[in-house]
Amino acid sequence: GENVEQHPSTLSVQEGDSAVIKCTYSDSASNYFPWYKQELGKRPQLIIDIRSNVGEKKDQRIAVTLNKTAKHFSLHITETQPEDSAVYFCASNSGYALNFGKGTSLLVTP
Amino acid sequence: NAGVTQTPKFQVLKTGQSMTLQCAQDMNHNSMYWYRQDPGMGLRLIYYSASEGTTDKGEVPNGYNVSRLNKREFSLRLESAAPSQTSVYFCASSEWGADEQYFGPGTRLTVT
């Protein structure tokens, strides 16, 4: 089935630095790529998504880039803050289903 | 709007017992999903229902059954629980497949 690989599995940055998380996917028919944030003990929540007809999307400090040829997409968080500390999941669609990466635990230290 | 609700929040079962996890959404969404989340494994799809009246297997369906009772409700049944089914279970819904999925609060299940 569809495979989504996510790197790194853990990431520690200082407050104010940027963080980048990368994902690759295998299904060339995938056309929807969301990113979810999950705080400890909470449910995953969508923070940004991108569709295959665009290469980049920004929302304040968060941006996502997509390279369909190479089948990879990335999450960029600028000016990180302690409240950005959480687990981040990328996903890509395969028909009606989403396939998730295994997550990146981001720690932002003051 | 309550969004996606799940019951129960916590459950402890003995091996071989059965139980049903309930999920309901009030957003008039067409698609609903059941995931399990284990440490270091991300979210793995158990079953999904693309629309009312249909269900399909996901990545890890063995040991589970589902029922799409109506457009609002999608239940997950464990017929004979095993320790390997100890996990956090999330229900989710979306308007259609390739759309934002809204997650419920989760059910933490322990099988002893």
PDB file of C-alpha atoms in Angstrom:
ATOM      1  CA  GLY A   1       0.000   0.000   0.000  1.00  0.00           C
ATOM      2  CA  GLU A   2       0.846   3.680   0.109  1.00  0.00           C
ATOM      3  CA  ASN A   3       3.952   4.501   2.122  1.00  0.00           C
ATOM      4  CA  VAL A   4       4.662   7.866   3.692  1.00  0.00           C
ATOM      5  CA  GLU A   5       8.088   8.364   5.219  1.00  0.00           C
ATOM      6  CA  GLN A   6       8.733  11.246   7.581  1.00  0.00           C
ATOM      7  CA  HIS A   7      12.016  12.669   8.856  1.00  0.00           C
ATOM      8  CA  PRO A   8      13.351  13.434  11.351  1.00  0.00           C
ATOM      9  CA  SER A   9      11.586  11.495  14.092  1.00  0.00           C
ATOM     10  CA  THR A  10      12.732  14.032  16.701  1.00  0.00           C
ATOM     11  CA  LEU A  11      13.792  17.645  16.306  1.00  0.00           C
ATOM     12  CA  SER A  12      15.012  20.075  18.936  1.00  0.00           C
ATOM     13  CA  VAL A  13      15.389  23.784  18.132  1.00  0.00           C
ATOM     14  CA  GLN A  14      15.887  26.968  20.098  1.00  0.00           C
ATOM     15  CA  GLU A  15      13.098  29.475  20.296  1.00  0.00           C
ATOM     16  CA  GLY A  16      13.214  31.764  17.298  1.00  0.00           C
ATOM     17  CA  ASP A  17      14.940  29.259  15.025  1.00  0.00           C
ATOM     18  CA  SER A  18      13.282  27.567  12.058  1.00  0.00           C
ATOM     19  CA  ALA A  19      12.181  23.939  11.920  1.00  0.00           C
ATOM     20  CA  VAL A  20      11.817  21.796   8.802  1.00  0.00           C
ATOM     21  CA  ILE A  21      10.137  18.402   8.581  1.00  0.00           C
ATOM     22  CA  LYS A  22      10.248  16.359   5.383  1.00  0.00           C
ATOM     23  CA  CYS A  23       8.011  13.640   3.972  1.00  0.00           C
ATOM     24  CA  THR A  24       8.074  11.411   0.920  1.00  0.00           C
ATOM     25  CA  TYR A  25       5.193   9.448  -0.554  1.00  0.00           C
ATOM     26  CA  SER A  26       4.916   6.649  -3.090  1.00  0.00           C
ATOM     27  CA  ASP A  27       1.451   6.914  -4.703  1.00  0.00           C
ATOM     28  CA  SER A  28       1.746   9.075  -7.805  1.00  0.00           C
ATOM     29  CA  ALA A  29      -2.056   9.546  -7.754  1.00  0.00           C
ATOM     30  CA  SER A  30      -1.942  11.366  -4.382  1.00  0.00           C
ATOM     31  CA  ASN A  31      -3.199  14.927  -4.685  1.00  0.00           C
ATOM     32  CA  TYR A  32      -3.823  16.061  -1.095  1.00  0.00           C
ATOM     33  CA  PHE A  33      -1.112  16.578   1.544  1.00  0.00           C
ATOM     34  CA  PRO A  34      -2.163  17.716   5.017  1.00  0.00           C
ATOM     35  CA  TRP A  35      -0.076  18.356   8.121  1.00  0.00           C
ATOM     36  CA  TYR A  36      -1.440  17.684  11.598  1.00  0.00           C
ATOM     37  CA  LYS A  37      -0.210  18.837  15.009  1.00  0.00           C
ATOM     38  CA  GLN A  38      -0.849  16.718  18.081  1.00  0.00           C
ATOM     39  CA  GLU A  39      -0.164  18.035  21.559  1.00  0.00           C
ATOM     40  CA  LEU A  40       0.387  15.574  24.379  1.00  0.00           C
ATOM     41  CA  GLY A  41      -2.831  13.770  25.273  1.00  0.00           C
ATOM     42  CA  LYS A  42      -4.847  15.642  22.662  1.00  0.00           C
ATOM     43  CA  ARG A  43      -6.341  14.826  19.280  1.00  0.00           C
ATOM     44  CA  PRO A  44      -4.521  15.603  15.994  1.00  0.00           C
ATOM     45  CA  GLN A  45      -5.544  18.907  14.440  1.00  0.00           C
ATOM     46  CA  LEU A  46      -4.932  20.177  10.924  1.00  0.00           C
ATOM     47  CA  ILE A  47      -2.483  23.068  10.722  1.00  0.00           C
ATOM     48  CA  ILE A  48      -2.019  23.405   6.969  1.00  0.00           C
ATOM     49  CA  ASP A  49      -2.656  21.439   3.802  1.00  0.00           C
ATOM     50  CA  ILE A  50      -1.697  21.659   0.158  1.00  0.00           C
ATOM     51  CA  ARG A  51      -3.154  20.224  -3.020  1.00  0.00           C
ATOM     52  CA  SER A  52      -1.179  19.028  -5.986  1.00  0.00           C
ATOM     53  CA  ASN A  53      -2.022  22.001  -8.184  1.00  0.00           C
ATOM     54  CA  VAL A  54       0.179  24.350  -6.122  1.00  0.00           C
ATOM     55  CA  GLY A  55       3.821  24.162  -5.114  1.00  0.00           C
ATOM     56  CA  GLU A  56       3.770  26.223  -1.912  1.00  0.00           C
ATOM     57  CA  LYS A  57       1.316  27.525   0.645  1.00  0.00           C
ATOM     58  CA  LYS A  58       1.887  29.843   3.614  1.00  0.00           C
ATOM     59  CA  ASP A  59      -0.086  30.664   6.719  1.00  0.00           C
ATOM     60  CA  GLN A  60       1.693  33.133   9.001  1.00  0.00           C
ATOM     61  CA  ARG A  61       4.748  31.283  10.417  1.00  0.00           C
ATOM     62  CA  ILE A  62       3.914  27.988   8.724  1.00  0.00           C
ATOM     63  CA  ALA A  63       4.568  27.018   5.125  1.00  0.00           C
ATOM     64  CA  VAL A  64       4.372  23.816   3.148  1.00  0.00           C
ATOM     65  CA  THR A  65       6.167  23.055  -0.117  1.00  0.00           C
ATOM     66  CA  LEU A  66       5.363  20.246  -2.549  1.00  0.00           C
ATOM     67  CA  ASN A  67       7.535  18.681  -5.237  1.00  0.00           C
ATOM     68  CA  LYS A  68       5.312  16.271  -7.170  1.00  0.00           C
ATOM     69  CA  THR A  69       8.080  15.142  -9.472  1.00  0.00           C
ATOM     70  CA  ALA A  70      10.244  14.018  -6.569  1.00  0.00           C
ATOM     71  CA  LYS A  71       7.193  12.972  -4.487  1.00  0.00           C
ATOM     72  CA  HIS A  72       8.179  14.907  -1.420  1.00  0.00           C
ATOM     73  CA  PHE A  73       6.710  17.693   0.641  1.00  0.00           C
ATOM     74  CA  SER A  74       7.969  19.662   3.611  1.00  0.00           C
ATOM     75  CA  LEU A  75       6.684  21.683   6.554  1.00  0.00           C
ATOM     76  CA  HIS A  76       8.538  24.852   7.487  1.00  0.00           C
ATOM     77  CA  ILE A  77       7.952  26.639  10.789  1.00  0.00           C
ATOM     78  CA  THR A  78       9.707  29.977  11.213  1.00  0.00           C
ATOM     79  CA  GLU A  79      10.336  31.942  14.422  1.00  0.00           C
ATOM     80  CA  THR A  80       9.491  28.904  16.536  1.00  0.00           C
ATOM     81  CA  GLN A  81       7.873  29.377  19.934  1.00  0.00           C
ATOM     82  CA  PRO A  82       7.625  26.991  22.926  1.00  0.00           C
ATOM     83  CA  GLU A  83       3.937  26.420  22.125  1.00  0.00           C
ATOM     84  CA  ASP A  84       5.009  24.896  18.793  1.00  0.00           C
ATOM     85  CA  SER A  85       6.333  21.909  20.786  1.00  0.00           C
ATOM     86  CA  ALA A  86       4.216  18.908  19.737  1.00  0.00           C
ATOM     87  CA  VAL A  87       4.207  15.899  17.436  1.00  0.00           C
ATOM     88  CA  TYR A  88       3.676  16.741  13.771  1.00  0.00           C
ATOM     89  CA  PHE A  89       2.298  14.258  11.231  1.00  0.00           C
ATOM     90  CA  CYS A  90       2.344  14.511   7.473  1.00  0.00           C
ATOM     91  CA  ALA A  91      -0.124  12.574   5.347  1.00  0.00           C
ATOM     92  CA  SER A  92      -1.054  11.950   1.746  1.00  0.00           C
ATOM     93  CA  ASN A  93      -4.295  10.649   0.327  1.00  0.00           C
ATOM     94  CA  SER A  94      -4.817   7.340  -1.404  1.00  0.00           C
ATOM     95  CA  GLY A  95      -8.360   7.430  -2.718  1.00  0.00           C
ATOM     96  CA  TYR A  96     -10.631   8.208   0.231  1.00  0.00           C
ATOM     97  CA  ALA A  97      -8.022   7.330   2.851  1.00  0.00           C
ATOM     98  CA  LEU A  98      -5.117   9.262   4.352  1.00  0.00           C
ATOM     99  CA  ASN A  99      -1.782   7.578   4.959  1.00  0.00           C
ATOM    100  CA  PHE A 100       0.158   9.148   7.803  1.00  0.00           C
ATOM    101  CA  GLY A 101       3.859   9.387   8.457  1.00  0.00           C
ATOM    102  CA  LYS A 102       5.112   8.155  11.832  1.00  0.00           C
ATOM    103  CA  GLY A 103       5.443  11.654  13.241  1.00  0.00           C
ATOM    104  CA  THR A 104       8.103  14.145  14.274  1.00  0.00           C
ATOM    105  CA  SER A 105       8.402  15.161  17.903  1.00  0.00           C
ATOM    106  CA  LEU A 106       9.380  18.849  17.893  1.00  0.00           C
ATOM    107  CA  LEU A 107      10.789  20.439  21.026  1.00  0.00           C
ATOM    108  CA  VAL A 108      11.283  24.198  21.127  1.00  0.00           C
ATOM    109  CA  THR A 109      13.475  25.274  24.030  1.00  0.00           C
ATOM    110  CA  PRO A 110      13.356  28.832  25.381  1.00  0.00           C
TER     111      PRO A 110
ATOM    112  CA  ASN B   1     -21.457  21.993  17.318  1.00  0.00           C
ATOM    113  CA  ALA B   2     -19.836  19.154  19.242  1.00  0.00           C
ATOM    114  CA  GLY B   3     -17.800  18.066  16.187  1.00  0.00           C
ATOM    115  CA  VAL B   4     -16.693  14.440  16.521  1.00  0.00           C
ATOM    116  CA  THR B   5     -17.523  12.658  19.766  1.00  0.00           C
ATOM    117  CA  GLN B   6     -16.333   9.257  20.970  1.00  0.00           C
ATOM    118  CA  THR B   7     -17.373   6.998  23.823  1.00  0.00           C
ATOM    119  CA  PRO B   8     -15.963   5.727  26.064  1.00  0.00           C
ATOM    120  CA  LYS B   9     -12.875   7.818  26.876  1.00  0.00           C
ATOM    121  CA  PHE B  10     -11.140   4.957  28.697  1.00  0.00           C
ATOM    122  CA  GLN B  11     -11.726   1.208  28.781  1.00  0.00           C
ATOM    123  CA  VAL B  12      -9.980  -1.788  30.291  1.00  0.00           C
ATOM    124  CA  LEU B  13     -10.833  -5.227  28.888  1.00  0.00           C
ATOM    125  CA  LYS B  14      -9.698  -8.726  29.641  1.00  0.00           C
ATOM    126  CA  THR B  15      -8.418 -10.881  26.798  1.00  0.00           C
ATOM    127  CA  GLY B  16     -11.331 -12.411  24.908  1.00  0.00           C
ATOM    128  CA  GLN B  17     -13.914  -9.809  25.932  1.00  0.00           C
ATOM    129  CA  SER B  18     -15.789  -7.824  23.313  1.00  0.00           C
ATOM    130  CA  MET B  19     -16.729  -4.180  23.114  1.00  0.00           C
ATOM    131  CA  THR B  20     -17.938  -1.502  20.728  1.00  0.00           C
ATOM    132  CA  LEU B  21     -16.433   1.955  20.410  1.00  0.00           C
ATOM    133  CA  GLN B  22     -18.950   4.588  19.404  1.00  0.00           C
ATOM    134  CA  CYS B  23     -18.345   7.616  17.212  1.00  0.00           C
ATOM    135  CA  ALA B  24     -20.703  10.345  16.070  1.00  0.00           C
ATOM    136  CA  GLN B  25     -20.273  13.583  14.099  1.00  0.00           C
ATOM    137  CA  ASP B  26     -22.630  16.515  13.706  1.00  0.00           C
ATOM    138  CA  MET B  27     -20.962  18.194  10.723  1.00  0.00           C
ATOM    139  CA  ASN B  28     -22.968  16.358   8.040  1.00  0.00           C
ATOM    140  CA  HIS B  29     -19.753  14.761   6.785  1.00  0.00           C
ATOM    141  CA  ASN B  30     -19.875  11.953   4.266  1.00  0.00           C
ATOM    142  CA  SER B  31     -16.658  10.106   5.153  1.00  0.00           C
ATOM    143  CA  MET B  32     -15.704   8.598   8.517  1.00  0.00           C
ATOM    144  CA  TYR B  33     -12.590   6.783   9.710  1.00  0.00           C
ATOM    145  CA  TRP B  34     -11.186   4.701  12.548  1.00  0.00           C
ATOM    146  CA  TYR B  35      -7.468   4.895  13.409  1.00  0.00           C
ATOM    147  CA  ARG B  36      -5.301   3.380  16.075  1.00  0.00           C
ATOM    148  CA  GLN B  37      -2.274   5.193  17.461  1.00  0.00           C
ATOM    149  CA  ASP B  38       0.629   3.346  19.036  1.00  0.00           C
ATOM    150  CA  PRO B  39       3.908   4.909  20.239  1.00  0.00           C
ATOM    151  CA  GLY B  40       6.282   5.487  17.323  1.00  0.00           C
ATOM    152  CA  MET B  41       3.792   4.134  14.783  1.00  0.00           C
ATOM    153  CA  GLY B  42       1.813   7.204  13.855  1.00  0.00           C
ATOM    154  CA  LEU B  43      -1.855   6.874  12.964  1.00  0.00           C
ATOM    155  CA  ARG B  44      -2.824   3.656  11.235  1.00  0.00           C
ATOM    156  CA  LEU B  45      -6.128   3.311   9.444  1.00  0.00           C
ATOM    157  CA  ILE B  46      -8.290   0.405  10.604  1.00  0.00           C
ATOM    158  CA  TYR B  47     -11.471   0.897   8.552  1.00  0.00           C
ATOM    159  CA  TYR B  48     -13.160   3.744   6.779  1.00  0.00           C
ATOM    160  CA  SER B  49     -16.535   4.587   5.326  1.00  0.00           C
ATOM    161  CA  ALA B  50     -16.340   6.790   2.242  1.00  0.00           C
ATOM    162  CA  SER B  51     -20.078   7.427   2.359  1.00  0.00           C
ATOM    163  CA  GLU B  52     -23.170   6.178   4.158  1.00  0.00           C
ATOM    164  CA  GLY B  53     -23.718   2.522   3.292  1.00  0.00           C
ATOM    165  CA  THR B  54     -20.106   1.696   2.425  1.00  0.00           C
ATOM    166  CA  THR B  55     -17.153   0.469   4.485  1.00  0.00           C
ATOM    167  CA  ASP B  56     -13.641  -0.521   3.459  1.00  0.00           C
ATOM    168  CA  LYS B  57     -10.595  -2.020   5.121  1.00  0.00           C
ATOM    169  CA  GLY B  58      -7.611   0.110   5.916  1.00  0.00           C
ATOM    170  CA  GLU B  59      -4.056  -0.849   6.764  1.00  0.00           C
ATOM    171  CA  VAL B  60      -4.749  -2.863   9.959  1.00  0.00           C
ATOM    172  CA  PRO B  61      -8.315  -4.324   9.879  1.00  0.00           C
ATOM    173  CA  ASN B  62      -7.680  -7.743  11.456  1.00  0.00           C
ATOM    174  CA  GLY B  63      -9.594  -8.289  14.695  1.00  0.00           C
ATOM    175  CA  TYR B  64     -12.027  -5.431  14.064  1.00  0.00           C
ATOM    176  CA  ASN B  65     -15.420  -4.876  12.481  1.00  0.00           C
ATOM    177  CA  VAL B  66     -17.267  -1.660  11.744  1.00  0.00           C
ATOM    178  CA  SER B  67     -20.813  -0.473  11.176  1.00  0.00           C
ATOM    179  CA  ARG B  68     -21.868   2.771   9.499  1.00  0.00           C
ATOM    180  CA  LEU B  69     -25.169   3.008  11.335  1.00  0.00           C
ATOM    181  CA  ASN B  70     -26.274   6.176   9.543  1.00  0.00           C
ATOM    182  CA  LYS B  71     -24.609   9.313   8.190  1.00  0.00           C
ATOM    183  CA  ARG B  72     -23.711  10.513  11.711  1.00  0.00           C
ATOM    184  CA  GLU B  73     -22.500   7.335  13.403  1.00  0.00           C
ATOM    185  CA  PHE B  74     -19.662   4.912  12.765  1.00  0.00           C
ATOM    186  CA  SER B  75     -18.888   2.211  15.328  1.00  0.00           C
ATOM    187  CA  LEU B  76     -15.857  -0.052  15.782  1.00  0.00           C
ATOM    188  CA  ARG B  77     -16.255  -3.507  17.323  1.00  0.00           C
ATOM    189  CA  LEU B  78     -13.638  -5.742  18.880  1.00  0.00           C
ATOM    190  CA  GLU B  79     -15.154  -9.240  18.972  1.00  0.00           C
ATOM    191  CA  SER B  80     -12.421 -10.932  21.025  1.00  0.00           C
ATOM    192  CA  ALA B  81      -9.950  -8.439  22.443  1.00  0.00           C
ATOM    193  CA  ALA B  82      -6.233  -9.243  22.469  1.00  0.00           C
ATOM    194  CA  PRO B  83      -3.362  -7.467  24.288  1.00  0.00           C
ATOM    195  CA  SER B  84      -2.044  -6.370  20.852  1.00  0.00           C
ATOM    196  CA  GLN B  85      -5.158  -4.197  20.556  1.00  0.00           C
ATOM    197  CA  THR B  86      -4.076  -2.035  23.474  1.00  0.00           C
ATOM    198  CA  SER B  87      -3.918   1.380  21.868  1.00  0.00           C
ATOM    199  CA  VAL B  88      -5.501   4.807  21.564  1.00  0.00           C
ATOM    200  CA  TYR B  89      -8.350   4.774  19.059  1.00  0.00           C
ATOM    201  CA  PHE B  90      -9.357   7.871  17.135  1.00  0.00           C
ATOM    202  CA  CYS B  91     -12.439   8.369  15.041  1.00  0.00           C
ATOM    203  CA  ALA B  92     -12.371  11.064  12.344  1.00  0.00           C
ATOM    204  CA  SER B  93     -14.687  12.502   9.728  1.00  0.00           C
ATOM    205  CA  SER B  94     -14.338  14.596   6.586  1.00  0.00           C
ATOM    206  CA  GLU B  95     -16.689  16.085   4.055  1.00  0.00           C
ATOM    207  CA  TRP B  96     -15.202  13.800   1.422  1.00  0.00           C
ATOM    208  CA  GLY B  97     -12.028  11.729   1.278  1.00  0.00           C
ATOM    209  CA  ALA B  98      -9.386  14.215   0.204  1.00  0.00           C
ATOM    210  CA  ASP B  99     -10.389  16.870   2.721  1.00  0.00           C
ATOM    211  CA  GLU B 100      -9.528  17.989   6.219  1.00  0.00           C
ATOM    212  CA  GLN B 101     -10.250  15.241   8.707  1.00  0.00           C
ATOM    213  CA  TYR B 102     -11.650  16.229  12.086  1.00  0.00           C
ATOM    214  CA  PHE B 103     -10.679  13.923  14.916  1.00  0.00           C
ATOM    215  CA  GLY B 104     -12.558  12.880  18.008  1.00  0.00           C
ATOM    216  CA  PRO B 105     -10.935  13.038  21.466  1.00  0.00           C
ATOM    217  CA  GLY B 106      -9.857   9.398  21.381  1.00  0.00           C
ATOM    218  CA  THR B 107     -10.493   6.242  23.406  1.00  0.00           C
ATOM    219  CA  ARG B 108      -7.641   4.788  25.444  1.00  0.00           C
ATOM    220  CA  LEU B 109      -8.103   1.006  25.460  1.00  0.00           C
ATOM    221  CA  THR B 110      -6.082  -1.416  27.563  1.00  0.00           C
ATOM    222  CA  VAL B 111      -6.431  -5.173  27.101  1.00  0.00           C
ATOM    223  CA  THR B 112      -4.970  -7.293  29.897  1.00  0.00           C
TER     224      THR B 112
END
